[in-house]
Coordinates of C-alpha atoms in Angstrom, one line a residue:
M1 CA 7.5 -7.4 -33.7
P2 CA 9.5 -4.7 -31.9
V3 CA 9.7 -4.9 -28.1
T4 CA 10.3 -2.0 -26.3
A5 CA 11.5 -3.9 -22.4
H6 CA 10.5 -0.9 -19.9
R7 CA 7.9 1.7 -20.3
P8 CA 9.0 4.3 -18.1
A9 CA 7.2 6.1 -15.4
A10 CA 5.8 9.3 -16.8
V11 CA 4.0 11.3 -14.7
A12 CA 5.8 10.7 -11.2
G13 CA 7.0 13.8 -9.8
R14 CA 3.7 15.5 -10.9
F15 CA 0.3 13.5 -11.0
Y16 CA 2.7 11.8 -7.1
P17 CA 5.4 11.9 -5.6
A18 CA 8.7 10.4 -7.2
A19 CA 10.1 9.7 -4.7
P20 CA 9.4 6.2 -3.2
A21 CA 9.2 6.2 0.3
L22 CA 6.9 9.5 0.3
L23 CA 4.5 7.8 -2.4
R24 CA 4.3 4.7 -0.3
A25 CA 3.2 6.7 2.7
E26 CA 1.1 9.1 1.1
L27 CA -1.1 5.7 -0.6
Q28 CA -0.6 4.1 2.8
G29 CA -2.0 7.4 4.4
Y30 CA -5.3 6.8 2.4
L31 CA -5.6 3.7 2.5
D32 CA -5.1 3.4 6.4
A33 CA -8.2 6.0 6.7
V34 CA -10.4 3.3 4.8
P35 CA -12.3 1.1 7.6
A36 CA -11.2 -2.5 7.5
T37 CA -13.2 -5.3 4.8
P38 CA -16.2 -6.8 6.6
P39 CA -15.9 -10.6 7.4
G40 CA -17.9 -12.4 4.9
S41 CA -16.9 -10.2 1.9
R42 CA -16.3 -11.3 -1.5
P43 CA -13.2 -10.1 -3.1
P44 CA -14.6 -7.8 -6.2
K45 CA -13.9 -8.6 -9.5
L46 CA -14.2 -5.5 -11.0
L47 CA -13.5 -2.0 -9.2
V48 CA -13.7 1.6 -11.0
V49 CA -11.4 4.1 -9.6
P50 CA -10.3 8.1 -10.7
H51 CA -7.2 8.7 -11.9
A52 CA -6.3 12.5 -11.3
G53 CA -3.7 13.3 -9.0
T54 CA -3.1 11.4 -6.0
V55 CA -3.6 14.8 -3.9
Y56 CA -6.6 15.0 -5.0
S57 CA -8.5 11.4 -6.4
G58 CA -6.0 9.7 -4.0
P59 CA -8.4 9.1 -0.8
I60 CA -11.7 7.4 -3.2
A61 CA -9.3 5.8 -5.0
A62 CA -8.2 4.0 -1.9
H63 CA -11.8 3.5 -0.8
A64 CA -11.4 0.9 -4.1
Y65 CA -7.8 -0.3 -3.7
A66 CA -8.4 -1.1 0.3
R67 CA -10.8 -3.7 -0.5
L68 CA -8.2 -6.0 -2.1
R69 CA -6.1 -6.4 1.1
P70 CA -8.1 -9.8 2.2
W71 CA -7.2 -11.2 -1.2
R72 CA -3.2 -9.7 -1.8
E73 CA -2.1 -13.0 -2.5
Q74 CA -5.6 -14.9 -4.6
I75 CA -5.0 -12.1 -7.5
H76 CA -2.2 -13.2 -9.6
R77 CA -3.7 -10.7 -12.9
V78 CA -5.1 -7.1 -13.5
V79 CA -6.6 -5.9 -16.2
L80 CA -6.3 -2.2 -16.5
L81 CA -8.3 -0.3 -19.1
G82 CA -8.4 3.8 -19.4
P83 CA -9.3 6.5 -21.4
T84 CA -6.8 8.4 -24.0
H85 CA -6.0 11.4 -22.7
R86 CA -3.1 12.5 -25.4
V87 CA -3.6 10.4 -28.7
A88 CA -6.3 9.3 -30.0
V89 CA -6.9 6.1 -31.0
Q90 CA -9.7 3.9 -32.8
G91 CA -10.7 1.0 -30.6
L92 CA -7.9 -0.3 -27.9
A93 CA -4.1 0.1 -27.6
A94 CA -1.7 -2.4 -26.0
P95 CA 1.6 -1.2 -25.3
T96 CA 4.7 -3.8 -26.7
A97 CA 6.6 -3.3 -23.4
A98 CA 7.4 -5.6 -21.0
V99 CA 7.4 -3.7 -18.1
F100 CA 5.6 -0.8 -16.9
D101 CA 8.5 1.2 -14.3
T102 CA 7.1 3.0 -11.0
P103 CA 9.1 4.2 -8.5
L104 CA 7.6 1.3 -6.2
G105 CA 9.1 -0.7 -9.4
P106 CA 8.7 -2.4 -11.8
V107 CA 5.4 -4.2 -13.1
P108 CA 5.4 -7.1 -15.0
L109 CA 3.1 -7.2 -18.3
D110 CA 0.8 -10.7 -19.0
D111 CA 2.4 -11.4 -22.5
A112 CA 0.5 -14.5 -23.2
A113 CA -2.7 -12.4 -22.6
L114 CA -1.4 -9.6 -24.6
A115 CA -0.8 -11.5 -27.7
A116 CA -4.4 -13.4 -27.4
L117 CA -5.6 -9.6 -27.9
D118 CA -4.0 -9.7 -31.0
A119 CA -6.3 -11.3 -33.0
L120 CA -8.9 -9.0 -32.6
P121 CA -9.4 -6.2 -35.1
Q122 CA -10.3 -3.8 -32.2
V123 CA -6.9 -3.6 -30.7
S124 CA -3.6 -2.8 -31.9
R125 CA -0.2 -2.3 -30.7
N126 CA 0.5 1.4 -30.2
D127 CA 3.5 2.4 -27.3
R128 CA 2.8 6.3 -28.3
V129 CA -0.5 6.1 -26.7
H130 CA 0.8 4.8 -24.0
A131 CA 4.2 6.5 -23.7
Q132 CA 2.5 9.9 -21.5
E133 CA -0.5 8.5 -20.5
H134 CA -1.4 8.5 -16.7
A135 CA -5.1 7.2 -16.2
L136 CA -3.4 3.9 -16.3
E137 CA 0.0 4.7 -14.7
V138 CA -1.5 6.4 -11.3
Q139 CA -3.2 3.5 -10.2
L140 CA -0.1 0.7 -10.4
P141 CA 1.5 2.4 -7.1
F142 CA -2.1 1.4 -5.5
L143 CA -1.8 -2.0 -6.9
Q144 CA 1.9 -2.3 -6.0
L145 CA 0.8 -1.7 -2.1
V146 CA -2.3 -3.6 -1.9
L147 CA -1.2 -6.7 -3.7
D148 CA 1.5 -9.0 -4.2
D149 CA 3.1 -10.6 -7.4
F150 CA 0.8 -9.6 -10.3
T151 CA 1.5 -9.5 -13.7
L152 CA -0.6 -6.7 -15.6
V153 CA -2.4 -6.4 -19.2
P154 CA -2.7 -2.3 -20.0
L155 CA -5.5 -1.2 -22.3
A156 CA -5.8 2.4 -23.6
V157 CA -9.4 2.9 -24.6
G158 CA -10.0 5.5 -28.0
D159 CA -13.3 5.3 -29.8
A160 CA -15.0 1.6 -29.3
A161 CA -18.4 0.2 -29.1
P162 CA -19.2 -1.2 -25.9
E163 CA -19.6 -4.9 -27.2
A164 CA -16.3 -4.1 -28.5
V165 CA -15.0 -3.3 -24.9
A166 CA -16.9 -6.3 -23.9
Q167 CA -15.3 -9.5 -26.2
V168 CA -11.5 -8.0 -24.7
L169 CA -12.3 -8.3 -21.6
E170 CA -14.7 -12.1 -22.1
L171 CA -11.5 -12.9 -23.3
L172 CA -9.3 -11.8 -20.2
W173 CA -11.9 -12.7 -17.6
G174 CA -10.5 -15.5 -15.9
G175 CA -10.9 -16.4 -12.8
D176 CA -10.5 -15.3 -8.7
E177 CA -6.9 -14.9 -10.2
T178 CA -8.0 -11.7 -12.5
L179 CA -9.1 -7.9 -11.3
I180 CA -10.0 -5.9 -14.0
V181 CA -9.5 -1.7 -12.8
I182 CA -11.5 0.6 -14.8
S183 CA -9.8 4.3 -14.6
S184 CA -12.5 7.0 -14.9
D185 CA -12.8 10.5 -13.1
L186 CA -16.8 11.8 -13.3
S187 CA -17.5 15.4 -14.5
H188 CA -14.6 18.1 -15.2
Y189 CA -14.1 21.2 -14.4
L190 CA -18.2 22.3 -13.3
P191 CA -18.9 24.4 -10.2
Y192 CA -19.3 22.4 -7.2
A193 CA -22.8 22.2 -6.7
Q194 CA -23.5 21.5 -10.6
A195 CA -21.2 18.6 -10.2
R196 CA -22.6 17.1 -7.9
V197 CA -26.0 17.0 -9.0
M198 CA -24.4 15.6 -12.1
D199 CA -22.0 13.3 -10.7
A200 CA -25.1 12.0 -8.7
R201 CA -26.9 10.9 -11.8
T202 CA -23.9 9.1 -13.2
V203 CA -23.2 7.0 -10.0
A204 CA -27.6 6.1 -10.7
Q205 CA -26.5 5.4 -14.1
V206 CA -23.8 3.1 -12.8
L207 CA -25.4 1.3 -9.9
E208 CA -28.2 0.0 -12.2
E209 CA -25.7 -0.8 -15.3
R210 CA -26.6 1.3 -18.0
S211 CA -24.1 0.7 -20.8
N212 CA -25.1 4.7 -22.0
L213 CA -22.5 6.7 -20.6
D214 CA -21.6 9.5 -22.3
P215 CA -17.5 11.0 -22.2
H216 CA -19.4 14.9 -20.2
D217 CA -20.1 12.4 -17.7
A218 CA -17.6 10.2 -17.4
C219 CA -13.8 10.7 -19.0
G220 CA -13.7 7.1 -19.1
A221 CA -17.2 6.3 -20.5
M222 CA -15.6 3.9 -23.3
P223 CA -14.0 1.2 -21.0
L224 CA -16.9 1.7 -18.6
N225 CA -19.8 0.7 -20.5
G226 CA -18.3 -1.8 -22.0
A227 CA -17.0 -3.1 -18.6
M228 CA -20.7 -3.0 -17.4
L229 CA -22.1 -4.7 -20.2
C230 CA -20.0 -7.7 -18.7
A231 CA -21.2 -6.9 -15.7
R232 CA -24.9 -7.6 -16.4
R233 CA -23.8 -10.4 -17.8
H234 CA -22.4 -11.8 -15.8
G235 CA -24.0 -11.6 -12.5
L236 CA -21.9 -8.8 -10.9
R237 CA -23.6 -6.4 -8.3
P238 CA -21.9 -3.2 -7.9
H239 CA -21.4 -0.7 -4.6
L240 CA -20.5 2.7 -5.0
L241 CA -17.7 3.0 -1.7
D242 CA -17.2 7.0 -2.3
L243 CA -18.3 9.6 -4.0
R244 CA -16.4 13.4 -3.7
N245 CA -14.7 15.8 -5.8
S246 CA -11.4 17.7 -6.3
G247 CA -13.7 20.6 -4.7
D248 CA -14.1 18.5 -1.5
T249 CA -10.0 17.1 -1.4
A250 CA -7.1 19.4 -2.1
G251 CA -8.9 22.1 -4.3
D252 CA -11.4 25.3 -4.4
R253 CA -14.9 24.7 -5.5
E254 CA -15.0 26.7 -9.1
R255 CA -14.2 23.9 -11.0
V256 CA -14.0 20.5 -9.9
V257 CA -13.6 17.1 -11.2
G258 CA -15.9 14.5 -10.0
Y259 CA -14.3 11.2 -8.3
A260 CA -16.0 8.0 -7.7
A261 CA -15.3 4.5 -6.4
F262 CA -16.9 1.3 -7.3
S263 CA -16.9 -2.1 -6.7
F264 CA -18.8 -5.1 -8.8
D265 CA -18.6 -8.3 -6.3
A266 CA -20.0 -10.9 -7.7
P267 CA -23.0 -12.3 -5.9
A268 CA -22.6 -15.5 -3.0
P269 CA -23.8 -18.7 -4.2
L270 CA -27.0 -20.0 -3.0
P271 CA -26.9 -23.7 -2.1
P272 CA -29.5 -25.6 -3.5
E273 CA -30.8 -26.7 -0.2
K274 CA -31.6 -22.8 0.7
V275 CA -33.2 -22.6 -2.5
R276 CA -36.7 -21.3 -1.6
K277 CA -39.7 -23.3 -2.3
A278 CA -42.9 -22.0 -3.5
E279 CA -44.3 -24.0 -0.4
D280 CA -41.8 -22.6 2.1
P281 CA -43.8 -19.9 4.9
A282 CA -41.5 -16.9 4.1
D283 CA -42.9 -17.1 0.6
A284 CA -46.8 -17.6 1.8
G285 CA -48.8 -15.3 -0.7
L286 CA -46.2 -14.5 -2.9
G287 CA -47.6 -17.4 -5.3
P288 CA -50.9 -16.3 -5.6
A289 CA -49.6 -12.2 -5.7
L290 CA -47.6 -12.8 -9.0
L291 CA -50.2 -15.1 -10.5
A292 CA -52.7 -12.6 -10.2
R293 CA -51.2 -10.0 -11.2
A294 CA -49.5 -11.7 -14.6
R295 CA -53.2 -12.8 -15.7
N296 CA -54.5 -8.7 -15.3
S297 CA -51.9 -7.7 -17.3
M298 CA -53.2 -9.8 -20.0
A299 CA -56.6 -9.7 -19.2
A300 CA -56.2 -5.9 -19.2
A301 CA -54.8 -6.0 -22.8
L302 CA -57.9 -8.5 -24.1
G303 CA -60.7 -6.4 -22.5
L304 CA -61.3 -9.5 -20.2
P305 CA -62.7 -9.4 -15.9
L306 CA -59.6 -9.1 -13.9
Q307 CA -59.3 -10.4 -10.6
P308 CA -58.3 -9.4 -6.9
E309 CA -54.8 -8.5 -6.8
P310 CA -53.3 -10.0 -2.8
P311 CA -51.5 -8.2 -1.3
C312 CA -47.5 -9.0 -0.8
P313 CA -44.9 -6.6 0.5
A314 CA -41.9 -8.7 -1.0
L315 CA -43.6 -7.2 -4.1
A316 CA -42.4 -3.9 -3.7
A317 CA -38.2 -5.2 -3.4
P318 CA -36.8 -5.7 -7.7
G319 CA -36.6 -8.9 -8.9
A320 CA -35.9 -11.0 -12.3
T321 CA -39.1 -13.0 -13.5
F322 CA -40.0 -15.0 -16.9
V323 CA -43.5 -15.7 -17.3
T324 CA -44.1 -18.9 -19.3
L325 CA -47.4 -19.5 -21.0
Q326 CA -48.7 -23.0 -22.2
H327 CA -52.0 -22.9 -24.1
Q328 CA -53.2 -27.3 -24.1
G329 CA -50.2 -28.0 -23.1
Q330 CA -48.1 -26.1 -25.6
L331 CA -45.4 -23.6 -25.1
R332 CA -47.4 -20.4 -26.0
G333 CA -44.8 -17.5 -24.9
C334 CA -42.0 -17.1 -22.6
I335 CA -40.7 -13.8 -21.8
G336 CA -38.4 -12.5 -18.7
R337 CA -35.5 -10.7 -17.4
L338 CA -32.2 -12.6 -16.2
E339 CA -31.5 -10.2 -13.3
A340 CA -32.8 -7.4 -11.2
G341 CA -33.2 -4.2 -12.5
H342 CA -35.1 -0.7 -11.4
R343 CA -38.3 -2.6 -11.8
S344 CA -39.8 -3.8 -8.8
L345 CA -41.3 -7.4 -8.9
D346 CA -44.5 -6.3 -9.6
E347 CA -43.6 -4.3 -12.3
D348 CA -41.4 -7.2 -13.8
V349 CA -44.2 -9.9 -13.6
R350 CA -46.5 -7.1 -15.4
H351 CA -44.1 -6.5 -17.9
N352 CA -42.9 -10.4 -18.7
A353 CA -46.6 -11.6 -18.7
F354 CA -47.9 -8.5 -21.1
Q355 CA -44.2 -9.3 -23.4
A356 CA -45.2 -13.4 -23.2
A357 CA -48.8 -13.2 -24.2
F358 CA -48.6 -10.2 -27.3
E359 CA -44.6 -9.5 -27.9
D360 CA -43.0 -13.6 -28.0
P361 CA -41.7 -13.1 -31.9
R362 CA -41.9 -17.5 -32.3
F363 CA -46.2 -16.8 -31.1
A364 CA -49.2 -14.7 -32.8
P365 CA -50.6 -12.4 -30.5
L366 CA -52.4 -13.8 -27.4
T367 CA -56.3 -13.9 -28.0
A368 CA -59.6 -13.8 -26.0
A369 CA -60.7 -17.7 -27.7
E370 CA -57.6 -19.3 -26.3
W371 CA -58.2 -17.5 -22.4
P372 CA -60.1 -20.6 -21.3
G373 CA -56.7 -23.3 -22.6
L374 CA -54.6 -21.4 -20.8
S375 CA -52.2 -21.5 -18.1
V376 CA -49.4 -19.3 -16.7
E377 CA -46.1 -20.2 -15.1
V378 CA -44.0 -17.3 -13.0
S379 CA -40.1 -18.7 -12.2
V380 CA -38.4 -15.8 -10.1
L381 CA -34.8 -15.7 -10.4
S382 CA -32.1 -15.6 -7.8
P383 CA -28.7 -13.6 -8.8
P384 CA -26.6 -15.3 -11.6
V385 CA -23.5 -16.6 -10.3
P386 CA -20.7 -16.7 -12.1
F387 CA -20.3 -20.5 -13.6
P388 CA -16.0 -20.9 -14.5
V389 CA -15.4 -24.4 -15.7
R390 CA -12.0 -25.6 -17.4
D391 CA -14.1 -27.7 -20.5
E392 CA -17.2 -28.7 -21.2
A393 CA -16.5 -31.7 -19.3
D394 CA -16.4 -30.0 -16.1
A395 CA -19.7 -28.3 -16.9
C396 CA -21.7 -31.3 -17.2
A397 CA -20.4 -32.7 -14.4
R398 CA -21.1 -30.2 -12.1
L399 CA -24.1 -28.9 -13.1
Q400 CA -27.3 -30.2 -11.1
P401 CA -29.8 -31.5 -13.3
G402 CA -33.6 -30.0 -12.2
V403 CA -31.7 -27.6 -10.1
D404 CA -29.8 -25.3 -12.2
G405 CA -30.9 -22.6 -14.8
L406 CA -27.9 -21.4 -16.7
I407 CA -26.6 -18.7 -18.9
L408 CA -24.5 -19.3 -21.9
A409 CA -22.9 -16.0 -23.4
W410 CA -19.8 -15.8 -26.3
R411 CA -18.9 -13.1 -28.0
G412 CA -22.5 -11.2 -27.9
R413 CA -24.4 -14.4 -28.1
R414 CA -26.1 -15.1 -25.2
A415 CA -28.6 -17.8 -24.3
T416 CA -30.3 -19.1 -21.3
F417 CA -32.4 -22.2 -20.0
L418 CA -34.7 -22.0 -17.3
P419 CA -34.5 -25.2 -14.4
Q420 CA -38.2 -26.6 -15.6
V421 CA -36.3 -27.2 -19.2
W422 CA -34.6 -30.4 -17.3
Q423 CA -37.8 -32.0 -17.8
Q424 CA -37.2 -32.2 -21.1
L425 CA -33.5 -32.2 -21.7
P426 CA -31.9 -34.5 -18.0
E427 CA -28.5 -35.2 -19.3
P428 CA -25.9 -32.1 -18.8
I429 CA -24.7 -33.2 -22.3
D430 CA -28.2 -32.6 -24.0
F431 CA -29.1 -29.6 -22.1
L432 CA -25.8 -27.7 -23.2
S433 CA -26.0 -28.4 -27.1
A434 CA -29.6 -27.4 -26.8
L435 CA -29.0 -24.5 -25.3
K436 CA -25.5 -23.6 -27.8
R437 CA -28.2 -23.9 -30.2
K438 CA -30.5 -21.4 -28.8
A439 CA -27.7 -18.8 -28.7
G440 CA -27.0 -19.7 -32.8
L441 CA -23.5 -22.0 -32.3
P442 CA -23.0 -25.6 -33.0
E443 CA -23.4 -28.2 -30.4
D444 CA -19.9 -29.2 -30.4
F445 CA -18.8 -26.2 -30.3
W446 CA -16.6 -25.2 -27.3
A447 CA -14.2 -22.0 -26.9
D448 CA -11.9 -20.8 -24.1
D449 CA -14.0 -17.2 -23.6
L450 CA -17.3 -18.9 -24.0
T451 CA -19.2 -17.8 -20.5
L452 CA -21.2 -20.2 -17.7
A453 CA -23.7 -18.4 -15.2
R454 CA -26.1 -20.4 -12.4
Y455 CA -29.0 -19.1 -11.4
Q456 CA -32.0 -20.7 -9.1
V457 CA -35.5 -20.2 -9.4
Q458 CA -39.1 -20.3 -7.4
A459 CA -41.7 -20.9 -9.4
F460 CA -45.9 -20.3 -9.3
E461 CA -48.3 -22.3 -11.6
A462 CA -51.9 -21.4 -12.4
G463 CA -54.2 -22.1 -15.1
V464 CA -56.2 -18.2 -15.7

């Protein structure tokens, strides 16, 4: 494959200053205006940043890039995705260049990572797409200021489904050394007040990690939708860092462009000794409250009497539950969700109880005749935490039997086992093999882009 040694800066002097000293001073001023990262913060795995001229969007982008300062020596690779503005493309376009230049110096590309993408049908090599594209280029000077030595994987995203983008990101996900950056503005050329309403709606969708953004909502909708799909799978939590538009920074308010900065972070791991048990005082009343609501959700559908539902303030907060039903000691249904979303814990347990009783495709709908022999278990899940491993042997050595719930994902296939499954599969190798079968994979399957995540549960059980 022919290689173009350098991709020269295309929009220096238009989107940002071409003179290195002026460029450095302008961007450093934006970064210095951002408060220091609070102590104890975790490094971001994924950033969303705008890509207009720096005088317009630079102050907003700085809120994301400033978060990298404590980890400038830790991050060695940046996977940068943005939309195409000048050359249409199907899928994702990678360059053949070995270096991207900016006024602050050369940025070397990760040749090995780009070569690995050549096997994916949605990725092509296309220098025309990159030659004049500003969405990626304007991010590079910021990255050069806040990081030490790093390599770049630049991808221009055209017409691509979320899963196609997610597959690429999973292949490049890496560990703490890899940062993912999505370049996107929000609404375009609306009056100031209308733009604020539309952008607030888009921000709400991003914070809920809904992968259905339209290019009218965000010009980087295609890469952003795929990134949010990955973020959900890896248990990342989104945070809005700044939201403004060009009318707030350097433009008039007749026709504005919206800008937002987000950080997607992994939740702090929950040590096993800190996992709250059903008998902990902090959980007083939670188990009976959950079980009563699960029971009533099913009883109401069957026309059976309802029982009192004890109050519990914790039920108002967002939460993720699994409801497992057993009839005379045999599994009768199990449905749940892995991550808290917009539903409260109260709503989630009612929904999952109904689904486990009447919508689990493995079983016929529950009947009133089965009610007397039914038992209900409600599991409340902690946020999933990515579990990077070298290989299957490393995973088996580090898994905690009886404690860890596990999520396995590979190229659109995904499965989970609750910690309770360890009772039937106490050996880590058997646990992993069965989980792979559940995901539709062979027992001996392993791949470098297979991902794991761990979580813990509080479990409450009772007969109906």
